[in-house]
Amino acid sequence: MTKLEAWISKFLFSEDSSEKGLRNPQKVYDLLNIQPKGKIILISGTNGKGTTGEILTQLGLQKGLKVGTFSSPHLILINERIKINGEPISDDLFLHSLESVKEAKGDIPLNFFQYLALAMMKIFNDENIDLWIVEIGIGGRLDPTNILNADLSIITNVQLDHEEILGKGIENIAKEKAGIIKENQHFIFGDSHMPNSLEQETIIKNVNSLILKKDYEVKKTKKSIFYFDKNNKFKIEDTKSIDSSSIAVAIRSFISLGIKISENQIQKALNSFSIKGRCEVISDDPFILIDVCHNPSALEKLKNELHKSVEGKKTAAIFASSKDIYDLISPLKEMIDTWHFPRCKEKRLLDPELFLNSVDSRNIGSHGESLEVTFEKIKNKSEYDAIIIYGSFYLVGEFLESNLV
């Protein structure tokens, strides 16, 4: 165990407070005397936050800006959550910031997420970051990052997810996410249909709202992506099959912040785009794809990708999840020949036994074995043309950390 891991285990978990809300983080933020000098972007949404954040990061780097990116969760190392110029911060810098937060907070209780968010803010402030790209965890209104006075708020889309925390239905979820919108500032919505509760919040806060397909548009052909709004047009080569709405949101964000970008800079940013675990092909022979999709709308994107990639191939799936089983398995049944449900190291994942009724028993290849044993058995059979590892971040993280490919 590293010094950083030991510190986190000792303090972030042992002192964990269940108190939600912004009151305590705001107190500690003020005690740390954080005074951001750069532009701040807050990103919420059911899907696409990570992709949008990575495109924004690469655009910032193309402009020569010092970029700080905060995202969650991590796949292998917690340092992945806080990056400067696209690289995870060092253990020493992380540890120093956590100790600064601990010293400043005194007896003020903080939970795990509040601690990390404040550590990020301390780092970005001290490092004089030009562009803060800050991804919301769940929801928005009560997320500790929401104490930041953002210059621009983004909601990529609103789909059904985390209803046990955010409330039932799209309107309740949208209302929670709308909490990140700041009065009289810019707001970008990455979908064409805005829920009523979100629209009401934009009116109340008097924001300059920009909605996909209304105020800016993106069109995709086999080889190119076309972005256009009232004053701008860009044609970009589609070299990596990146989600086009995320590209449009990122481009529109820079324009809204008054940061000029050229077609060439956009192209270079997209060429440099890389994000682990999002419909990522990590081997061609056999074809191996990993994806952290963990809700129905994200699964739809995976399904579309598999239609292109594994049609006609004998395919095995390795799946693990901490929630709703049927909706994450049923849509792929016709594309998967055998299902494997490993027992991963992370205890928060559901017992593999619970997945067995979701598929035909004749299509179950294995269950309850370790991830390493599961994967090696599939690979050694050599009868599969494709292997799909999908579901939880914990599953994909363990797979990558095990260096099985």
Short mmCIF file of C-alpha atoms in Angstrom, two decimals:
data_model
loop_
_atom_site.label_atom_id
_atom_site.label_comp_id
_atom_site.label_asym_id
_atom_site.label_seq_id
_atom_site.Cartn_x
_atom_site.Cartn_y
_atom_site.Cartn_z
CA MET A 1 0.00 0.00 0.00
CA THR A 2 1.39 3.41 -0.99
CA LYS A 3 1.52 6.39 1.38
CA LEU A 4 -1.37 7.95 -0.51
CA GLU A 5 -3.51 4.81 -0.29
CA ALA A 6 -2.73 4.46 3.42
CA TRP A 7 -3.68 8.10 4.08
CA ILE A 8 -6.95 7.76 2.19
CA SER A 9 -7.77 4.53 4.01
CA LYS A 10 -7.01 6.11 7.39
CA PHE A 11 -8.73 9.47 7.00
CA LEU A 12 -11.15 9.58 4.06
CA PHE A 13 -12.92 6.38 5.08
CA SER A 14 -12.50 6.39 8.83
CA GLU A 15 -13.72 9.99 9.10
CA ASP A 16 -16.38 9.62 6.42
CA SER A 17 -19.49 11.66 7.16
CA SER A 18 -22.85 10.91 5.59
CA GLU A 19 -23.82 14.60 5.65
CA LYS A 20 -24.76 15.85 2.21
CA GLY A 21 -25.15 19.39 0.99
CA LEU A 22 -22.82 22.28 0.29
CA ARG A 23 -22.58 23.94 3.70
CA ASN A 24 -19.52 22.10 4.99
CA PRO A 25 -17.59 22.07 1.70
CA GLN A 26 -18.25 25.81 1.35
CA LYS A 27 -16.86 26.46 4.84
CA VAL A 28 -13.65 24.55 4.10
CA TYR A 29 -13.38 26.10 0.63
CA ASP A 30 -13.40 29.55 2.26
CA LEU A 31 -10.86 28.48 4.89
CA LEU A 32 -8.53 27.26 2.11
CA ASN A 33 -8.79 30.73 0.53
CA ILE A 34 -9.34 29.28 -2.92
CA GLN A 35 -9.66 32.02 -5.55
CA PRO A 36 -9.80 30.52 -9.06
CA LYS A 37 -8.26 32.66 -11.77
CA GLY A 38 -9.09 30.47 -14.76
CA LYS A 39 -12.34 29.68 -16.54
CA ILE A 40 -14.49 27.00 -14.88
CA ILE A 41 -16.73 24.51 -16.68
CA LEU A 42 -19.11 22.24 -14.72
CA ILE A 43 -20.36 19.14 -16.56
CA SER A 44 -23.37 17.09 -15.50
CA GLY A 45 -25.52 14.60 -17.42
CA THR A 46 -26.48 10.94 -17.44
CA ASN A 47 -24.04 9.95 -20.18
CA GLY A 48 -21.22 11.60 -22.09
CA LYS A 49 -19.66 13.60 -19.25
CA GLY A 50 -16.31 11.86 -19.52
CA THR A 51 -16.19 12.08 -23.31
CA THR A 52 -17.13 15.76 -23.30
CA GLY A 53 -14.58 16.49 -20.59
CA GLU A 54 -11.80 14.75 -22.52
CA ILE A 55 -12.59 16.65 -25.73
CA LEU A 56 -12.57 19.93 -23.78
CA THR A 57 -9.23 18.94 -22.25
CA GLN A 58 -7.69 18.29 -25.65
CA LEU A 59 -9.11 21.53 -27.09
CA GLY A 60 -7.60 23.44 -24.16
CA LEU A 61 -4.22 21.84 -24.74
CA GLN A 62 -4.35 22.76 -28.42
CA LYS A 63 -4.87 26.37 -27.33
CA GLY A 64 -1.80 26.20 -25.08
CA LEU A 65 -3.85 26.46 -21.89
CA LYS A 66 -2.95 24.80 -18.61
CA VAL A 67 -5.89 22.44 -18.16
CA GLY A 68 -7.16 20.78 -15.00
CA THR A 69 -9.66 17.92 -15.33
CA PHE A 70 -11.68 16.38 -12.51
CA SER A 71 -13.65 13.21 -13.23
CA SER A 72 -15.00 10.08 -11.56
CA PRO A 73 -14.86 7.25 -10.90
CA HIS A 74 -11.36 5.97 -11.55
CA LEU A 75 -10.54 2.64 -13.18
CA ILE A 76 -7.26 1.71 -11.49
CA LEU A 77 -5.64 4.56 -9.53
CA ILE A 78 -7.47 7.31 -7.67
CA ASN A 79 -5.00 9.82 -9.18
CA GLU A 80 -6.92 9.40 -12.46
CA ARG A 81 -9.65 11.58 -11.00
CA ILE A 82 -7.46 14.70 -10.96
CA LYS A 83 -5.40 15.48 -14.04
CA ILE A 84 -3.26 18.39 -15.15
CA ASN A 85 -2.74 18.70 -18.89
CA GLY A 86 -4.24 15.25 -19.35
CA GLU A 87 -1.90 13.46 -16.91
CA PRO A 88 -2.91 12.12 -13.46
CA ILE A 89 -1.36 14.09 -10.62
CA SER A 90 1.48 12.59 -8.57
CA ASP A 91 0.97 10.88 -5.22
CA ASP A 92 2.96 13.64 -3.52
CA LEU A 93 0.81 16.45 -4.93
CA PHE A 94 -2.38 14.55 -4.11
CA LEU A 95 -1.22 13.81 -0.57
CA HIS A 96 -0.16 17.42 0.04
CA SER A 97 -3.57 18.72 -1.05
CA LEU A 98 -5.45 16.21 1.12
CA GLU A 99 -3.36 17.18 4.13
CA SER A 100 -4.11 20.85 3.43
CA VAL A 101 -7.83 20.10 3.39
CA LYS A 102 -7.56 18.11 6.63
CA GLU A 103 -5.69 20.91 8.36
CA ALA A 104 -8.12 23.58 7.17
CA LYS A 105 -11.31 21.69 8.02
CA GLY A 106 -10.52 21.07 11.67
CA ASP A 107 -13.65 19.52 13.20
CA ILE A 108 -15.86 20.18 10.17
CA PRO A 109 -17.03 16.75 8.92
CA LEU A 110 -16.52 15.91 5.25
CA ASN A 111 -17.44 12.80 3.31
CA PHE A 112 -15.23 11.05 0.74
CA PHE A 113 -16.50 13.01 -2.28
CA GLN A 114 -16.32 16.38 -0.50
CA TYR A 115 -12.73 15.68 0.53
CA LEU A 116 -11.70 14.80 -3.05
CA ALA A 117 -13.49 17.78 -4.57
CA LEU A 118 -11.80 20.20 -2.17
CA ALA A 119 -8.41 18.59 -2.79
CA MET A 120 -8.95 19.12 -6.52
CA MET A 121 -9.88 22.77 -6.00
CA LYS A 122 -6.83 23.34 -3.82
CA ILE A 123 -4.56 21.82 -6.51
CA PHE A 124 -6.11 23.68 -9.44
CA ASN A 125 -5.93 26.93 -7.49
CA ASP A 126 -2.29 26.49 -6.43
CA GLU A 127 -1.24 25.30 -9.89
CA ASN A 128 -2.80 28.37 -11.57
CA ILE A 129 -4.95 26.31 -13.91
CA ASP A 130 -6.26 28.28 -16.90
CA LEU A 131 -9.20 25.99 -17.65
CA TRP A 132 -11.02 23.99 -14.96
CA ILE A 133 -13.02 21.08 -16.42
CA VAL A 134 -15.04 19.68 -13.55
CA GLU A 135 -17.28 16.65 -13.88
CA ILE A 136 -20.20 16.32 -11.48
CA GLY A 137 -20.55 12.96 -9.74
CA ILE A 138 -24.28 12.21 -9.44
CA GLY A 139 -26.99 14.81 -9.96
CA GLY A 140 -25.60 18.28 -9.47
CA ARG A 141 -27.46 20.40 -6.93
CA LEU A 142 -25.81 18.81 -3.90
CA ASP A 143 -22.52 17.76 -5.50
CA PRO A 144 -19.57 19.39 -3.66
CA THR A 145 -18.15 20.73 -6.93
CA ASN A 146 -21.25 22.92 -7.18
CA ILE A 147 -19.72 25.41 -4.76
CA LEU A 148 -17.61 26.60 -7.69
CA ASN A 149 -18.87 29.71 -9.46
CA ALA A 150 -18.72 28.24 -12.95
CA ASP A 151 -18.44 30.39 -16.06
CA LEU A 152 -20.25 27.70 -18.03
CA SER A 153 -22.50 24.82 -17.02
CA ILE A 154 -23.10 21.82 -19.28
CA ILE A 155 -25.75 19.14 -19.01
CA THR A 156 -25.00 16.55 -21.68
CA ASN A 157 -28.39 14.79 -21.48
CA VAL A 158 -30.96 13.56 -18.97
CA GLN A 159 -31.84 9.85 -18.88
CA LEU A 160 -33.16 7.47 -16.25
CA ASP A 161 -30.38 6.58 -13.81
CA HIS A 162 -29.75 6.80 -10.05
CA GLU A 163 -33.47 7.28 -9.40
CA GLU A 164 -33.01 6.04 -5.84
CA ILE A 165 -30.90 9.15 -5.19
CA LEU A 166 -32.24 11.78 -7.61
CA GLY A 167 -35.95 10.91 -7.57
CA LYS A 168 -38.27 9.04 -9.90
CA GLY A 169 -38.62 10.10 -13.50
CA ILE A 170 -36.88 12.41 -15.95
CA GLU A 171 -38.29 15.64 -14.50
CA ASN A 172 -36.97 15.00 -10.98
CA ILE A 173 -33.58 13.92 -12.30
CA ALA A 174 -33.41 17.01 -14.53
CA LYS A 175 -34.27 19.28 -11.61
CA GLU A 176 -31.36 17.90 -9.58
CA LYS A 177 -28.94 18.30 -12.48
CA ALA A 178 -30.23 21.83 -13.14
CA GLY A 179 -28.83 22.81 -9.75
CA ILE A 180 -25.42 23.41 -11.38
CA ILE A 181 -26.75 26.24 -13.56
CA LYS A 182 -25.48 29.62 -12.37
CA GLU A 183 -27.41 32.88 -12.59
CA ASN A 184 -26.67 35.07 -15.62
CA GLN A 185 -24.03 32.65 -16.93
CA HIS A 186 -23.78 30.39 -19.97
CA PHE A 187 -25.57 27.05 -20.12
CA ILE A 188 -25.28 24.37 -22.82
CA PHE A 189 -27.63 21.41 -23.19
CA GLY A 190 -26.33 18.49 -25.26
CA ASP A 191 -29.69 17.11 -26.31
CA SER A 192 -32.59 18.38 -28.41
CA HIS A 193 -35.41 17.81 -25.90
CA MET A 194 -35.13 19.81 -22.69
CA PRO A 195 -37.23 18.56 -19.75
CA ASN A 196 -39.68 21.11 -18.37
CA SER A 197 -38.03 21.29 -14.94
CA LEU A 198 -34.70 22.11 -16.59
CA GLU A 199 -36.25 24.74 -18.84
CA GLN A 200 -37.90 26.40 -15.83
CA GLU A 201 -34.55 26.60 -14.05
CA THR A 202 -32.95 28.35 -17.02
CA ILE A 203 -35.75 30.94 -16.98
CA ILE A 204 -35.51 31.53 -13.23
CA LYS A 205 -31.72 31.97 -13.40
CA ASN A 206 -31.80 34.10 -16.54
CA VAL A 207 -29.13 32.11 -18.34
CA ASN A 208 -28.03 32.18 -21.94
CA SER A 209 -29.19 28.68 -22.93
CA LEU A 210 -27.90 26.88 -25.99
CA ILE A 211 -29.71 23.70 -27.04
CA LEU A 212 -28.53 21.06 -29.52
CA LYS A 213 -30.39 21.18 -32.87
CA LYS A 214 -31.88 24.54 -31.94
CA ASP A 215 -28.89 26.82 -31.33
CA TYR A 216 -26.07 24.63 -32.66
CA GLU A 217 -25.97 21.45 -34.71
CA VAL A 218 -23.81 18.52 -35.64
CA LYS A 219 -24.18 16.13 -38.56
CA LYS A 220 -22.20 12.97 -39.19
CA THR A 221 -21.40 11.14 -42.40
CA LYS A 222 -19.29 7.99 -42.80
CA LYS A 223 -16.04 9.92 -42.76
CA SER A 224 -16.77 13.45 -41.53
CA ILE A 225 -18.43 15.47 -38.79
CA PHE A 226 -19.99 18.85 -39.57
CA TYR A 227 -20.53 21.39 -36.78
CA PHE A 228 -22.45 24.59 -37.38
CA ASP A 229 -24.22 27.39 -35.55
CA LYS A 230 -25.32 30.89 -36.48
CA ASN A 231 -21.76 32.17 -36.87
CA ASN A 232 -19.51 29.12 -37.21
CA LYS A 233 -18.94 26.12 -39.47
CA PHE A 234 -16.40 23.35 -39.03
CA LYS A 235 -15.73 20.15 -40.96
CA ILE A 236 -13.73 17.53 -39.07
CA GLU A 237 -12.55 14.09 -40.16
CA ASP A 238 -14.10 11.32 -38.05
CA THR A 239 -11.03 9.23 -37.22
CA LYS A 240 -12.13 7.74 -33.87
CA SER A 241 -15.94 7.42 -33.95
CA ILE A 242 -16.32 9.84 -31.04
CA ASP A 243 -19.87 10.68 -30.00
CA SER A 244 -20.87 13.60 -32.24
CA SER A 245 -23.07 15.37 -29.67
CA SER A 246 -20.13 15.46 -27.24
CA ILE A 247 -17.98 17.02 -29.96
CA ALA A 248 -20.64 19.63 -30.65
CA VAL A 249 -21.02 20.49 -26.95
CA ALA A 250 -17.25 20.91 -26.54
CA ILE A 251 -16.91 23.16 -29.60
CA ARG A 252 -19.89 25.27 -28.55
CA SER A 253 -18.41 25.57 -25.04
CA PHE A 254 -15.21 27.16 -26.29
CA ILE A 255 -17.17 29.55 -28.50
CA SER A 256 -19.41 30.53 -25.56
CA LEU A 257 -16.38 31.23 -23.37
CA GLY A 258 -14.93 33.47 -26.06
CA ILE A 259 -11.99 31.16 -26.77
CA LYS A 260 -11.29 31.15 -30.49
CA ILE A 261 -10.61 27.77 -32.05
CA SER A 262 -9.76 26.79 -35.59
CA GLU A 263 -10.82 23.75 -37.58
CA ASN A 264 -7.21 22.55 -37.46
CA GLN A 265 -7.10 22.80 -33.64
CA ILE A 266 -10.37 20.88 -33.35
CA GLN A 267 -9.03 18.15 -35.64
CA LYS A 268 -5.80 17.83 -33.66
CA ALA A 269 -7.77 17.70 -30.40
CA LEU A 270 -9.96 14.86 -31.68
CA ASN A 271 -6.95 13.00 -33.05
CA SER A 272 -5.43 13.17 -29.54
CA PHE A 273 -8.66 12.02 -27.86
CA SER A 274 -8.31 8.96 -25.65
CA ILE A 275 -10.55 7.74 -22.88
CA LYS A 276 -10.23 4.37 -21.18
CA GLY A 277 -13.11 1.95 -20.96
CA ARG A 278 -15.66 3.68 -23.19
CA CYS A 279 -16.44 1.25 -26.04
CA GLU A 280 -12.68 0.76 -26.22
CA VAL A 281 -11.25 -1.91 -28.49
CA ILE A 282 -8.10 -3.22 -26.81
CA SER A 283 -7.36 -6.15 -29.13
CA ASP A 284 -8.12 -7.01 -32.75
CA ASP A 285 -7.32 -10.73 -32.69
CA PRO A 286 -9.32 -11.85 -30.90
CA PHE A 287 -11.57 -8.78 -30.95
CA ILE A 288 -11.81 -7.54 -27.33
CA LEU A 289 -13.92 -4.55 -26.33
CA ILE A 290 -14.33 -3.06 -22.85
CA ASP A 291 -17.11 -0.67 -21.84
CA VAL A 292 -18.21 0.84 -18.54
CA CYS A 293 -21.80 1.31 -19.69
CA HIS A 294 -23.98 1.00 -16.61
CA ASN A 295 -27.38 2.36 -17.65
CA PRO A 296 -29.81 1.62 -20.52
CA SER A 297 -28.99 4.68 -22.64
CA ALA A 298 -25.25 3.92 -22.48
CA LEU A 299 -26.04 0.30 -23.34
CA GLU A 300 -27.76 1.45 -26.51
CA LYS A 301 -24.46 2.97 -27.69
CA LEU A 302 -22.66 -0.29 -26.94
CA LYS A 303 -25.33 -2.22 -28.84
CA ASN A 304 -24.86 0.00 -31.90
CA GLU A 305 -21.09 -0.48 -31.72
CA LEU A 306 -21.46 -4.27 -31.47
CA HIS A 307 -23.77 -4.32 -34.49
CA LYS A 308 -20.87 -2.89 -36.49
CA SER A 309 -18.08 -4.89 -34.85
CA VAL A 310 -19.23 -8.42 -33.96
CA GLU A 311 -21.94 -9.28 -36.47
CA GLY A 312 -21.30 -12.82 -37.65
CA LYS A 313 -18.68 -13.44 -34.96
CA LYS A 314 -18.96 -15.94 -32.15
CA THR A 315 -19.05 -13.68 -29.12
CA ALA A 316 -18.58 -14.16 -25.38
CA ALA A 317 -19.61 -11.55 -22.82
CA ILE A 318 -18.16 -11.02 -19.35
CA PHE A 319 -20.56 -8.98 -17.24
CA ALA A 320 -20.74 -7.60 -13.68
CA SER A 321 -22.87 -4.85 -12.19
CA SER A 322 -23.98 -3.31 -8.93
CA LYS A 323 -27.53 -2.59 -10.12
CA ASP A 324 -30.47 -3.31 -12.45
CA ILE A 325 -29.59 -6.56 -14.15
CA TYR A 326 -32.25 -7.20 -16.79
CA ASP A 327 -32.04 -3.83 -18.56
CA LEU A 328 -28.29 -4.20 -18.98
CA ILE A 329 -28.37 -7.76 -20.32
CA SER A 330 -31.59 -8.27 -22.28
CA PRO A 331 -30.84 -5.86 -25.19
CA LEU A 332 -27.66 -7.80 -26.06
CA LYS A 333 -29.02 -11.35 -25.81
CA GLU A 334 -29.28 -11.89 -29.55
CA MET A 335 -25.68 -10.76 -30.10
CA ILE A 336 -23.99 -12.82 -27.37
CA ASP A 337 -23.38 -16.57 -27.70
CA THR A 338 -22.22 -17.24 -24.14
CA TRP A 339 -22.43 -15.25 -20.92
CA HIS A 340 -19.88 -15.26 -18.11
CA PHE A 341 -20.53 -13.73 -14.69
CA PRO A 342 -17.31 -13.58 -12.64
CA ARG A 343 -16.94 -12.91 -8.94
CA CYS A 344 -14.88 -9.71 -8.93
CA LYS A 345 -12.83 -8.36 -6.04
CA GLU A 346 -15.13 -5.38 -5.43
CA LYS A 347 -17.72 -6.35 -2.80
CA ARG A 348 -20.24 -3.72 -3.96
CA LEU A 349 -20.95 -5.71 -7.11
CA LEU A 350 -23.96 -8.01 -7.12
CA ASP A 351 -23.51 -11.74 -6.56
CA PRO A 352 -23.00 -13.52 -9.92
CA GLU A 353 -25.80 -15.95 -8.97
CA LEU A 354 -28.30 -13.12 -9.36
CA PHE A 355 -27.55 -12.78 -13.08
CA LEU A 356 -28.31 -16.39 -14.01
CA ASN A 357 -32.07 -15.95 -14.52
CA SER A 358 -31.48 -13.09 -16.95
CA VAL A 359 -30.24 -15.38 -19.75
CA ASP A 360 -31.05 -18.82 -21.11
CA SER A 361 -29.23 -21.44 -19.04
CA ARG A 362 -27.86 -22.97 -22.27
CA ASN A 363 -25.98 -19.72 -22.92
CA ILE A 364 -24.25 -19.52 -19.53
CA GLY A 365 -20.54 -20.24 -19.92
CA SER A 366 -19.49 -19.75 -16.30
CA HIS A 367 -20.34 -17.93 -13.10
CA GLY A 368 -18.77 -17.30 -9.72
CA GLU A 369 -15.14 -17.76 -10.81
CA SER A 370 -12.52 -15.04 -10.58
CA LEU A 371 -12.25 -12.57 -13.44
CA GLU A 372 -8.80 -13.84 -14.35
CA VAL A 373 -9.90 -17.48 -14.49
CA THR A 374 -13.04 -16.52 -16.43
CA PHE A 375 -11.11 -14.60 -19.08
CA GLU A 376 -8.36 -17.21 -19.48
CA LYS A 377 -10.92 -19.99 -19.98
CA ILE A 378 -12.64 -18.03 -22.75
CA LYS A 379 -9.37 -17.09 -24.40
CA ASN A 380 -7.91 -20.59 -24.22
CA LYS A 381 -10.94 -22.15 -25.89
CA SER A 382 -10.03 -20.14 -29.01
CA GLU A 383 -13.53 -20.66 -30.39
CA TYR A 384 -14.56 -17.07 -29.82
CA ASP A 385 -13.95 -14.33 -32.38
CA ALA A 386 -14.97 -11.58 -29.95
CA ILE A 387 -14.96 -11.00 -26.19
CA ILE A 388 -16.97 -8.15 -24.63
CA ILE A 389 -16.21 -7.07 -21.06
CA TYR A 390 -18.85 -4.61 -19.92
CA GLY A 391 -20.90 -3.23 -17.06
CA SER A 392 -19.37 -1.78 -13.92
CA PHE A 393 -16.34 0.48 -13.65
CA TYR A 394 -15.09 -1.99 -11.03
CA LEU A 395 -15.17 -4.88 -13.52
CA VAL A 396 -13.36 -2.96 -16.27
CA GLY A 397 -10.89 -1.50 -13.77
CA GLU A 398 -10.00 -4.92 -12.40
CA PHE A 399 -9.62 -6.29 -15.91
CA LEU A 400 -7.21 -3.51 -16.92
CA GLU A 401 -5.25 -3.74 -13.67
CA SER A 402 -4.81 -7.50 -14.15
CA ASN A 403 -2.99 -6.97 -17.48
CA LEU A 404 -4.78 -9.92 -19.03
CA VAL A 405 -4.28 -8.59 -22.57
#
